[in-house]
CSV table of C-alpha atoms in Angstrom, one decimal:
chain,number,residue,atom,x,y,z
A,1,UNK,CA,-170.6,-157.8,162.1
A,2,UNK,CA,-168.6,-156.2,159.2
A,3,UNK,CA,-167.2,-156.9,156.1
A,4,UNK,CA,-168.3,-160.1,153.8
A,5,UNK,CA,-169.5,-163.1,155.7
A,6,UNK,CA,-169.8,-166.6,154.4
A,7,UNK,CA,-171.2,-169.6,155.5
A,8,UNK,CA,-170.6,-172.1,156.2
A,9,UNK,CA,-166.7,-172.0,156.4
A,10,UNK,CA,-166.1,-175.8,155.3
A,11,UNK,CA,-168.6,-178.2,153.3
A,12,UNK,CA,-168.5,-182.1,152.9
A,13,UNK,CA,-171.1,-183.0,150.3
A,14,UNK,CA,-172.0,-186.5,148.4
A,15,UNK,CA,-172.6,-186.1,144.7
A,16,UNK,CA,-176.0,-186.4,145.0
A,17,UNK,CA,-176.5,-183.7,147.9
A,18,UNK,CA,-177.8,-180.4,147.7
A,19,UNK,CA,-176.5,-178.0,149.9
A,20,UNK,CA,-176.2,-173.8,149.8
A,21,UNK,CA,-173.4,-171.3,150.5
A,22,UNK,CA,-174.2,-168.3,152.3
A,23,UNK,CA,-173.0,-164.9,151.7
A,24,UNK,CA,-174.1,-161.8,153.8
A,25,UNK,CA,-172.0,-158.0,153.2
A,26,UNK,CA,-172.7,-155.5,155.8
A,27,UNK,CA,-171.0,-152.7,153.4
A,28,UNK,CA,-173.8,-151.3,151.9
A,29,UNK,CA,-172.6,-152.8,148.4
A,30,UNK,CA,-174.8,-152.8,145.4
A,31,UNK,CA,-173.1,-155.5,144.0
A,32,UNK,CA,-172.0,-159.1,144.4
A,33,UNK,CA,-169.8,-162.3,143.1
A,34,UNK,CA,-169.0,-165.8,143.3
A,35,UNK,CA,-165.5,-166.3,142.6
A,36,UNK,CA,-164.0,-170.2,142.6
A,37,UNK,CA,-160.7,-170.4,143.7
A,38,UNK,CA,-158.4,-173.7,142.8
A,39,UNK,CA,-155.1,-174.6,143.4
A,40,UNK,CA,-152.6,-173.1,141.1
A,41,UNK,CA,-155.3,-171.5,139.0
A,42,UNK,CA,-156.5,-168.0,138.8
A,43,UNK,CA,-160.0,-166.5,140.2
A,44,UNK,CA,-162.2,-167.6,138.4
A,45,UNK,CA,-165.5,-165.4,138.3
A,46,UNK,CA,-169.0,-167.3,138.5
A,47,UNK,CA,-171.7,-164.8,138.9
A,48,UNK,CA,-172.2,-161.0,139.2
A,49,UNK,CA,-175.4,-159.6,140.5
A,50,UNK,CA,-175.4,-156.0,140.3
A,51,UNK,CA,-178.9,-154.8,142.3
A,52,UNK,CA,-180.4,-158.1,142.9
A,53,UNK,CA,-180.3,-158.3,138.9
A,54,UNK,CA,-177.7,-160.9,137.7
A,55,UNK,CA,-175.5,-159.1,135.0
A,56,UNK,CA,-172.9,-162.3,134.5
A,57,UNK,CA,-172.8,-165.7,134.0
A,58,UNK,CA,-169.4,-166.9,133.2
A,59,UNK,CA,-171.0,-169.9,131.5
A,60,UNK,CA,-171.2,-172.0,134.6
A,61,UNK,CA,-172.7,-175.6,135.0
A,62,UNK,CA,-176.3,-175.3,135.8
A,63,UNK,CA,-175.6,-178.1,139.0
A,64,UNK,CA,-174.6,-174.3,140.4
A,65,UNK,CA,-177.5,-172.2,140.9
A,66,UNK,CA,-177.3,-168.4,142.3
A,67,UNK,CA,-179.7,-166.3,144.3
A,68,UNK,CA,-180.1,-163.2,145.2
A,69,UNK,CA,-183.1,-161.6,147.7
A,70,UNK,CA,-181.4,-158.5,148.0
A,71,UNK,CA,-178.0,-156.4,147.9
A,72,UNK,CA,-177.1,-157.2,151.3
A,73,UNK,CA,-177.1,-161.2,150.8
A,74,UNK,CA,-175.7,-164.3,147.9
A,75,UNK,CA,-177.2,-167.7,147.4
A,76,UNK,CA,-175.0,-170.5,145.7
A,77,UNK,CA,-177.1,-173.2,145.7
A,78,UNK,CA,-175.2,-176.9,144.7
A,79,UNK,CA,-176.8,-179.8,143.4
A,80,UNK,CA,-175.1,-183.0,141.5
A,81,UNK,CA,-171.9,-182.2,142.0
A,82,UNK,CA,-168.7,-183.4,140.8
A,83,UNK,CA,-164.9,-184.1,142.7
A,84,UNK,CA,-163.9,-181.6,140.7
A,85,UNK,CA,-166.2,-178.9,141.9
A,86,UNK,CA,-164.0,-179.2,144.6
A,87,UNK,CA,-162.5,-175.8,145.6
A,88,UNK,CA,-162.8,-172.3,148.1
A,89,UNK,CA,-165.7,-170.3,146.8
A,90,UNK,CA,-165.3,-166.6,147.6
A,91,UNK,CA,-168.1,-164.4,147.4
A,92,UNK,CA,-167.2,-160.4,147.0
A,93,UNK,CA,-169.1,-157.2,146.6
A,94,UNK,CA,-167.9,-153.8,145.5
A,95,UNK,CA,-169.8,-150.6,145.3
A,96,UNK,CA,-171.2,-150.7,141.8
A,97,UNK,CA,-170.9,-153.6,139.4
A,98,UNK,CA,-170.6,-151.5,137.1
A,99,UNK,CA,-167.8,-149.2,137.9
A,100,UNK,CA,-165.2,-151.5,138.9
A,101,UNK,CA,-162.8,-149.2,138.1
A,102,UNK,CA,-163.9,-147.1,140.6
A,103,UNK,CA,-163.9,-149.5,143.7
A,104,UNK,CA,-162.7,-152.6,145.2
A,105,UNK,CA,-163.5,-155.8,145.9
A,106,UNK,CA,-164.7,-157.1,149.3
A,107,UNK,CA,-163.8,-160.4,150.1
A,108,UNK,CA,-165.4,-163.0,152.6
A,109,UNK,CA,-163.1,-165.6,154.1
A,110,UNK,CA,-164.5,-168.5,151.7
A,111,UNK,CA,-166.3,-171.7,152.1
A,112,UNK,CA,-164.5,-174.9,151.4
A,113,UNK,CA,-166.5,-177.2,149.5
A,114,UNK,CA,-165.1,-180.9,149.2
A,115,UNK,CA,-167.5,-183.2,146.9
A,116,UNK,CA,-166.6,-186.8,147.7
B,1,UNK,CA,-157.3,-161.7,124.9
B,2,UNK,CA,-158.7,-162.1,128.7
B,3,UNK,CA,-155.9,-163.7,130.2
B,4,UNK,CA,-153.5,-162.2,132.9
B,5,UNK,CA,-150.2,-164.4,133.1
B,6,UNK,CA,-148.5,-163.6,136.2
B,7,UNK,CA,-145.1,-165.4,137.2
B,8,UNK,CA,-142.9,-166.6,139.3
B,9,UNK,CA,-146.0,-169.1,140.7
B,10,UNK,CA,-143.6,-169.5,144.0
B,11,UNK,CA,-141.1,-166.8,145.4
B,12,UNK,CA,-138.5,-167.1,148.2
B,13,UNK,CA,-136.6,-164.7,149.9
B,14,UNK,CA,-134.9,-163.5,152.5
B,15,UNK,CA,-135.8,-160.8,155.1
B,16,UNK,CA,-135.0,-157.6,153.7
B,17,UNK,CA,-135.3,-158.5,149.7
B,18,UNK,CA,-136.8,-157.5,147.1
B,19,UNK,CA,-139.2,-159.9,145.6
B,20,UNK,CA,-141.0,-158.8,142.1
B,21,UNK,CA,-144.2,-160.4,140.9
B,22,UNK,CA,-144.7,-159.8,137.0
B,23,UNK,CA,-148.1,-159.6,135.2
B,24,UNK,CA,-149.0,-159.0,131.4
B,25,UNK,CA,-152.1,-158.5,130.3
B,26,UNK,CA,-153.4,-158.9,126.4
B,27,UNK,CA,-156.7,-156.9,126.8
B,28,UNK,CA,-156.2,-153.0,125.6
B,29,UNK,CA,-159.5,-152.2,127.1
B,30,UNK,CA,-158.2,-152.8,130.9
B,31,UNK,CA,-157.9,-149.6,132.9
B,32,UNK,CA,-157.5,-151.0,136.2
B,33,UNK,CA,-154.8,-152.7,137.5
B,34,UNK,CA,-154.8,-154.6,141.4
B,35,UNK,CA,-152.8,-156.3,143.4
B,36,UNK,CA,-155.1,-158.5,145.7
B,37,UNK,CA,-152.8,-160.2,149.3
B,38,UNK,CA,-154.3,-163.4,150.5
B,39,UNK,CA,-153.1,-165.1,153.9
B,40,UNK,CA,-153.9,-168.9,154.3
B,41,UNK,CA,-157.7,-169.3,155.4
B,42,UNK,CA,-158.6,-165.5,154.3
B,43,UNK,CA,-160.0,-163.8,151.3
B,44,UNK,CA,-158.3,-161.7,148.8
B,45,UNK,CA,-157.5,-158.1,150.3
B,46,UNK,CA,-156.9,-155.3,147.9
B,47,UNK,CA,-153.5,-154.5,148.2
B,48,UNK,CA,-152.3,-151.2,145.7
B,49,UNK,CA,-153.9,-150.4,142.4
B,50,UNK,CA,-152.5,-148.6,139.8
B,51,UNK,CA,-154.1,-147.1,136.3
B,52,UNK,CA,-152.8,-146.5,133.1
B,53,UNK,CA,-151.9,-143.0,133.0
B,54,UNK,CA,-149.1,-143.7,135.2
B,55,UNK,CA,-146.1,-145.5,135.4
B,56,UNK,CA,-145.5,-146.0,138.8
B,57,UNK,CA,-147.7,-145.7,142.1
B,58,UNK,CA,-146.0,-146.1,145.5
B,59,UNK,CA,-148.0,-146.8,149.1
B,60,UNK,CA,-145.5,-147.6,151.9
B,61,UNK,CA,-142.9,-150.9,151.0
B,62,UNK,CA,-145.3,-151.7,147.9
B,63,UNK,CA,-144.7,-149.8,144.8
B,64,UNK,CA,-146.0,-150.9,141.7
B,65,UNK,CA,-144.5,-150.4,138.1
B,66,UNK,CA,-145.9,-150.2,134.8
B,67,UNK,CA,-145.4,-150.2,131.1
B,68,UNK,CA,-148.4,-149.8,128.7
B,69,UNK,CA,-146.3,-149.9,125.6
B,70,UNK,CA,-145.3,-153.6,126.9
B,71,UNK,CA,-148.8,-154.0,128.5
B,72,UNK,CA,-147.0,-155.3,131.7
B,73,UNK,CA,-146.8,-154.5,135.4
B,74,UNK,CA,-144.9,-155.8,138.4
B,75,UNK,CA,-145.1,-155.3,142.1
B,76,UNK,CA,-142.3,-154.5,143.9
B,77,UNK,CA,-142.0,-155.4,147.8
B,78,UNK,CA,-139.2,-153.3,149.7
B,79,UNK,CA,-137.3,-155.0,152.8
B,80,UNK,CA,-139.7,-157.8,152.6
B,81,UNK,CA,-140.8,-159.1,156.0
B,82,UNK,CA,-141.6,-162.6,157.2
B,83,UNK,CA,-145.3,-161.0,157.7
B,84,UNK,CA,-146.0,-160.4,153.9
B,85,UNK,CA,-145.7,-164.2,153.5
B,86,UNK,CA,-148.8,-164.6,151.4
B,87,UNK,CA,-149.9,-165.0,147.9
B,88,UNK,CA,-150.4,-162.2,145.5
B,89,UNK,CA,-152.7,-161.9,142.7
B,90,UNK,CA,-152.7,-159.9,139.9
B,91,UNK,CA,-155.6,-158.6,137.9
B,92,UNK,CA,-157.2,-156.3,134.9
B,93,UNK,CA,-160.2,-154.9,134.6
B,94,UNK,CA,-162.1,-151.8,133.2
B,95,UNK,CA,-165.7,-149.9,133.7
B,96,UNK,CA,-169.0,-152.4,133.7
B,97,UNK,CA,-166.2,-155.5,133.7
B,98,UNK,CA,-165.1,-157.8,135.9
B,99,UNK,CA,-161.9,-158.7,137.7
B,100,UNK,CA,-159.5,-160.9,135.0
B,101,UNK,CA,-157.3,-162.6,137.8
B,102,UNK,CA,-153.5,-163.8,137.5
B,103,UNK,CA,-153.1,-167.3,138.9
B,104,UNK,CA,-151.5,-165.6,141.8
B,105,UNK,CA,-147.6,-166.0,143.4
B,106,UNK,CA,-146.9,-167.7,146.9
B,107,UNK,CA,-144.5,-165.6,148.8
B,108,UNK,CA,-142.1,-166.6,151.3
B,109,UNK,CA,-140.0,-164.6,153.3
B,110,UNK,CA,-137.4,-166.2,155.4
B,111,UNK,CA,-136.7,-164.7,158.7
């Protein structure tokens, strides 16, 4: 496989569910993001891990909890959730965190997350 | 001081035209400038990039432009093909930052 994978592709989830979204880069990145994407709103960055280390948290709920084992995979694990946690998430990775400048993004495909 | 305002939200043209996406930025600090393509059920794909110590940067039918002074840019898509149908995003960014994304334009190009 290449590129950014994500799993799983589309996710039905209860409020009271936990549940995790997988992201795997076979790009020899050193660094990775989770991006939520709504309708008619701009990408809006969640977390940055830059060498396993997380270097952002764009003052996200705590029901959204990230993990990172190594540079290679991306953990977003979802608890209590609301509706409107309802969106694609879109995990990336780029070279170096920090030099973004220097490189691009890598998107996976996304995981569509629907809290009911 | 974050925010990237990109407009039109929706653009439709015809086969052949010339649609232009606008962005303007507020942060001084940015020093990176991308155009990200998304088709329906895919992720972002970086499209061009541009920095600030040019004005224009051209790769094939895309071309964007840009003004510091104004602290605005615009991509330019030349005879536009039904295949480009997509949304675009614009975004800002500079070293050790992160991506500030535009809420993004939904292209159509009418065969």
């Amino acid at each position: 496989e290449t590129g950014v994978t994500q799993t799983p592709r589309h996710l039905v989830m209860g409020m009271t569910n936990k549940k995790s979204l997988k992201c795997e880069q076979h790009l020899g990145h050193n660094a990775m993001y989770w991006y939520k994407q709504s309708a008619k709103k701009p990408l809006e960055l969640m977390f940055v891990y830059n060498f396993k280390e997380q270097t952002e948290n764009n003052s996200v709920p705590s029901r959204f909890s990230p993990e990172c084992p190594n540079s290679s995979h991306l953990f977003l694990h979802l608890h209590t959730l609301q509706p409107e946690d309802s969106a694609l998430y879109l995990c990336a990775s780029s070279q170096d965190g920090s030099s973004l400048g220097a490189g691009e993004l890598f998107f996976g495909e996304g995981s569509r997350l629907t809290v009911l | 001081q974050q925010q990237v305002k990109q407009s039109p939200q929706s653009l439709i043209v015809q086969k052949g035209g010339i649609p232009i996406i606008n962005c303007a930025y507020e942060n001084t600090a940015f020093d990176y400038f991308p155009w990200y393509q998304q088709f329906p059920g895919k992720g972002p794909a970086l499209l061009i990039a541009i920095r600030p110590d040019v004005s224009e940067k051209k790769e094939g039918r895309f071309t964007i432009s840009f003004n510091k002074s104004a602290k605005q840019f615009s991509l330019h898509i030349m005879d536009s093909q039904p295949g480009d149908s997509a949304t675009y995003f614009c975004a800002g960014g500079n070293q050790g930052g992160k991506l500030i994304f535009g809420q993004g334009t939904e292209l159509s190009v009418k065969p």
